[in-house]
Amino acid sequence: MPRAQLKSLLYALLFRTRIDRDMDAEWQFHIDARVNDLVASGMSLPDATRQAHRDFGDPLRWRELGREARGVRLFDELWRDVVYGLRQFRRAPVFAGVIVTTLALGVGTNTALFSLVNSLVIRKLPVRAPDRLAVVTGGIPTYPFVPQLPGYTYQVWKAFETPATTFESIAAWAPARFDLSRRGEAEPLDGIVVSGGFFTTLGVAPMLGRPLSPDDDVAGGMRAAVISDALWRRRFASDPAIVGESLTIERTSFTIVGVLPPGFDGPEVGRAFDVAIPIADMPVIGRANDLNAWIFRIFVRLKPNQSVDQATAALRTMQPQIRAAVAPADAPENLDVLQSPLTLISAETGTSALRRVYARPLTLLLGVVALVLLVACANLAHLQLARTLSRRHEFSLRIALGASRTAVARQVLIESLMLSGAGAGVALLFAHWTSRTLVAQLSSAVAHVTLDVPIDGRVLAFCSSVAALSTICFGLAPAVFAARRQPSEAVKTQASGESYGRSSAALVVGQVAASLVLLAVTGLLLRSFVRLTSTPKGFDADRVLLVNVSTVHARVQPQARMPLFAQLIRDIAAVPGVTAVGGSTLTPMSGVSVIRYVSRPDGSLALDSTHSATANNITPGWVSAYGLRLLDGRDFTVDDTVHRSSAILVNEAFVRKFLAGRRVVGSTIVNRNGSSSTIVGLVSDAVYTSVREPMPPTIFAPLPHDSPQVSLNINVRVTAGSPWQMTAAIARLIEKQNPELTFTFRELGEQVDASIAQDRLVALLASFFGLLALGLTVVGVYGSTAYGLARRRKELAIRVAVGAAVEDLVRLVLGEVGRRLMLGVFAGAVAAWWTVRVVQTMLFQIESHDPITLVGAVAALTAVGLFAAWIPIWRASRVDPAEVLREG
Amino acid sequence: MTSTDLLQGTLDLLILKALSLGGQHGYGILLRIQQMSRDKLQIQQGSLYPALYRLEHQGFITSAWGESENKRKAKYYTLTAAGRRQLREEIGYWHRLSEAIGAVLIATQEDV
């Protein structure tokens, strides 16, 4: 449109009243001039006025034509449609309300889940050029029961640092939990330790102060720390003079040099950190041992035109040098270190353990709510259909009076658009609230989840598309229907029923099919979860309190540590109400695991999963505190700990794997370093990392009295009631022993629950949505049957009046509905059979094509559907036909 | 002849021609057209205005409030440069059209 015309159009749209006034003034002048001329030619004033007005024509028509001439006709008509639609809604507020609410809930839940998927899986890290980030993987053996992300030792990282020109820059980081308390019970905080170039490699600039630099990452550095925006606000009340303030981390003073901007939660999605300190300061806070643990993630920033594949190739050429630096070829224990090829994986969306756990379930749930929305839309379409039918007079009248069919269809479509627009608006609000609630549910006692779920462009686009699709689903048919009315129908009182019958049938069939698929999926997830919770864990999680005691900051001589712990255990055992106490270096299902290698009887050893068992160091009494059963032999004694005996305990799975056929108690096994250990006892199996994994073979070794272990997990089993009642007494004992000890309390049951939190959440949500879909289907079947019957009242009444048996009619109608249900169930069963394989990986001990679940879903849906249809049929059968005919 | 016989485009042409003789308000344009056609064309008074607004929307004429001969406020329309060009084109088209139609109308048996 040329500029002049566009300007004219805008002016006409915005200054409507002014233009109308101008036109009136202009025409008044015209008429007055004409009147003057007529009077001048001899006519009387009243005659002249009449003549002038008559000759001028109808001003309303000229005004309308004038607006049309300015190109605003379409806008006028649209506005009229909107006003008309609003009037219609005011006349049927319940109808409008139901549609808007249903849409808001349906589109809202879809948007909420999508925003979660967006934040967790799709969104890129808020850093400079995230597509050039890649993380190093490979080179370390993986075990099915070790769930962590690949990490390397500090030594490996150091070997990486030297050939620095292959990439633009490299950096390393490891997650850590820091204690900010100064005495007594710990104040834990999520943090990370980073290499000097971490922030520049990642591409994040702090909001205040400066980032950590390579100068900070040296021994004896100034102990610099960078904090998050959240911590700055929470703990320091957004103090603008924060740079230079001190922060106590692990009882050591650090200096804050910078504050990171909000919105940056770290390289790991789902895990925010509040403090970052240099790796070089780890010994200062007592974590020198951790430098040898495989916890450091290494990532690189690629050069501008370097692809991930090129970088991987470059990395692999470097690998032999790195390996040589880390693992001298002559040392046999480093046989497989960095043996398998290193690979770079794009890290533009960050790394995430949360993603690995939740990506699949969330996507599945997204599919689930999409199905729920479909089912809901079927109901909405039904509602629209009924309402449109009741308005057929209005439509045919308008067409008879001259409205174009397009205009009528457009008006109906605009009504639908207004409804879905309102629904989408509310949906966004609902989604905002729901997504935050869902993220809160992802957190458990063990792992705190921080995930930002903003309504960004992608989410908005998703919401609008879903709303638009729903509009098409339930808005198109009525518009077409309205346009196809014949003017003659305006005077007819009886309307044909076929069009309703066909559409209604199609909707019911579709709804039932979608519901069946949902029910099948829900049923499978629910049964899987039930199996998960009822599967024997091998230990009794009730009534066990975990006390983690650490001597890291206490001035305790290394040789005094174990005696201190031993004394503590004895003291706790003496507390009334305590059944058993024992200590262990690890608690299962805490996300941490230790592997120990066992040689085969012929002396051969391979460092892979066929020769490994999980391991734990324990004190006497731990077995009963934890809840394992001693099946043969004996528990450890104080003797074993003091005299460094080679006694070990093993579990049944270990026997099955390594000692098949051999005697258990008294057998010896050969360790990796060549020494041998003697089995003195056999304990029952227990799960180690996760309830889903089979109970692994486990070796228990006595905790030697000169162990370098600085902290210990003390398991306290109470006789009855909640284990938390003991916390006060135990805290007093610990402080009495040494006031500088740090300790935390946790209930073992919480830890177990946390490990299946994901399954619980998914099962819960799936059940909720399954029930919702079922409810919506019930409403749909009931509504369509009831409405269909209402439309056929006269016909059925006449049939009864002329002699048909009521039972026959009941059977007729029920048969119709039944056929639709069957068709829907059949279609749904076929669809379900085809789609359930998607869920297979999430199921525990149950096949995705489990016949019981599928049959159950079919039976439930059919029964409920028939019942829903039965009610209106039964009520209709009780109506007196004479009454109906009398209604006229 | 009444205005119902006139095509919409023809009215536009007449208005453009009328204004080419000088700016004028709506009533004046009407009188001018009647004068120029020696009273053979009678245009329904009000139908002039949608045509005027259309021409203004298309940028061929502009309007401004001014004072009439007897000191009353009236809206005056003037031809723009684009309007002048359009007028020339329309006139040329009209001549070609009337030539063609005329040729058809005087055709006899032999020309077919």
JSON list of C-alpha atoms in Angstrom, two decimals, chain A residues 360 364 516-528 531 692 828-858:
[
{"chain": "A", "resi": 360, "resn": "ARG", "atom": "CA", "xyz": [12.47, -38.18, 28.82]},
{"chain": "A", "resi": 364, "resn": "LEU", "atom": "CA", "xyz": [6.44, -37.83, 27.84]},
{"chain": "A", "resi": 516, "resn": "LEU", "atom": "CA", "xyz": [-7.60, -44.85, 26.00]},
{"chain": "A", "resi": 517, "resn": "VAL", "atom": "CA", "xyz": [-4.07, -44.09, 24.93]},
{"chain": "A", "resi": 518, "resn": "LEU", "atom": "CA", "xyz": [-3.68, -41.88, 27.98]},
{"chain": "A", "resi": 519, "resn": "LEU", "atom": "CA", "xyz": [-5.13, -44.46, 30.34]},
{"chain": "A", "resi": 520, "resn": "ALA", "atom": "CA", "xyz": [-2.84, -47.13, 28.98]},
{"chain": "A", "resi": 521, "resn": "VAL", "atom": "CA", "xyz": [0.23, -44.97, 29.51]},
{"chain": "A", "resi": 522, "resn": "THR", "atom": "CA", "xyz": [-0.94, -43.87, 32.94]},
{"chain": "A", "resi": 523, "resn": "GLY", "atom": "CA", "xyz": [-1.69, -47.42, 33.96]},
{"chain": "A", "resi": 524, "resn": "LEU", "atom": "CA", "xyz": [1.77, -48.57, 32.96]},
{"chain": "A", "resi": 525, "resn": "LEU", "atom": "CA", "xyz": [3.52, -45.75, 34.81]},
{"chain": "A", "resi": 526, "resn": "LEU", "atom": "CA", "xyz": [1.44, -46.28, 37.90]},
{"chain": "A", "resi": 527, "resn": "ARG", "atom": "CA", "xyz": [2.06, -50.01, 38.01]},
{"chain": "A", "resi": 528, "resn": "SER", "atom": "CA", "xyz": [5.73, -49.43, 37.40]},
{"chain": "A", "resi": 531, "resn": "ARG", "atom": "CA", "xyz": [6.54, -52.16, 41.68]},
{"chain": "A", "resi": 692, "resn": "ARG", "atom": "CA", "xyz": [15.97, -49.61, 39.84]},
{"chain": "A", "resi": 828, "resn": "GLY", "atom": "CA", "xyz": [-7.51, -46.07, 20.85]},
{"chain": "A", "resi": 829, "resn": "ALA", "atom": "CA", "xyz": [-6.25, -49.59, 21.44]},
{"chain": "A", "resi": 830, "resn": "VAL", "atom": "CA", "xyz": [-4.49, -49.63, 18.09]},
{"chain": "A", "resi": 831, "resn": "ALA", "atom": "CA", "xyz": [-2.96, -46.23, 18.77]},
{"chain": "A", "resi": 832, "resn": "ALA", "atom": "CA", "xyz": [-1.98, -47.28, 22.28]},
{"chain": "A", "resi": 833, "resn": "TRP", "atom": "CA", "xyz": [-0.33, -50.47, 21.07]},
{"chain": "A", "resi": 834, "resn": "TRP", "atom": "CA", "xyz": [1.75, -48.41, 18.77]},
{"chain": "A", "resi": 835, "resn": "THR", "atom": "CA", "xyz": [2.67, -45.59, 21.13]},
{"chain": "A", "resi": 836, "resn": "VAL", "atom": "CA", "xyz": [3.38, -47.30, 24.47]},
{"chain": "A", "resi": 837, "resn": "ARG", "atom": "CA", "xyz": [6.80, -48.44, 23.42]},
{"chain": "A", "resi": 838, "resn": "VAL", "atom": "CA", "xyz": [7.84, -44.82, 23.97]},
{"chain": "A", "resi": 839, "resn": "VAL", "atom": "CA", "xyz": [7.45, -45.37, 27.68]},
{"chain": "A", "resi": 840, "resn": "GLN", "atom": "CA", "xyz": [9.41, -48.60, 27.86]},
{"chain": "A", "resi": 841, "resn": "THR", "atom": "CA", "xyz": [12.66, -47.09, 29.14]},
{"chain": "A", "resi": 842, "resn": "MET", "atom": "CA", "xyz": [10.87, -45.52, 32.06]},
{"chain": "A", "resi": 843, "resn": "LEU", "atom": "CA", "xyz": [9.17, -48.67, 33.24]},
{"chain": "A", "resi": 844, "resn": "PHE", "atom": "CA", "xyz": [10.42, -50.86, 36.02]},
{"chain": "A", "resi": 845, "resn": "GLN", "atom": "CA", "xyz": [9.82, -54.57, 35.80]},
{"chain": "A", "resi": 846, "resn": "ILE", "atom": "CA", "xyz": [6.88, -54.22, 33.48]},
{"chain": "A", "resi": 847, "resn": "GLU", "atom": "CA", "xyz": [6.52, -54.61, 29.74]},
{"chain": "A", "resi": 848, "resn": "SER", "atom": "CA", "xyz": [5.14, -51.72, 27.76]},
{"chain": "A", "resi": 849, "resn": "HIS", "atom": "CA", "xyz": [2.75, -54.12, 26.03]},
{"chain": "A", "resi": 850, "resn": "ASP", "atom": "CA", "xyz": [1.62, -55.52, 29.34]},
{"chain": "A", "resi": 851, "resn": "PRO", "atom": "CA", "xyz": [-1.75, -57.06, 28.51]},
{"chain": "A", "resi": 852, "resn": "ILE", "atom": "CA", "xyz": [-3.27, -56.63, 31.96]},
{"chain": "A", "resi": 853, "resn": "THR", "atom": "CA", "xyz": [-2.80, -52.87, 31.87]},
{"chain": "A", "resi": 854, "resn": "LEU", "atom": "CA", "xyz": [-4.20, -52.52, 28.36]},
{"chain": "A", "resi": 855, "resn": "VAL", "atom": "CA", "xyz": [-7.17, -54.75, 29.04]},
{"chain": "A", "resi": 856, "resn": "GLY", "atom": "CA", "xyz": [-7.77, -52.88, 32.28]},
{"chain": "A", "resi": 857, "resn": "ALA", "atom": "CA", "xyz": [-7.73, -49.54, 30.50]},
{"chain": "A", "resi": 858, "resn": "VAL", "atom": "CA", "xyz": [-10.16, -50.78, 27.86]}
]
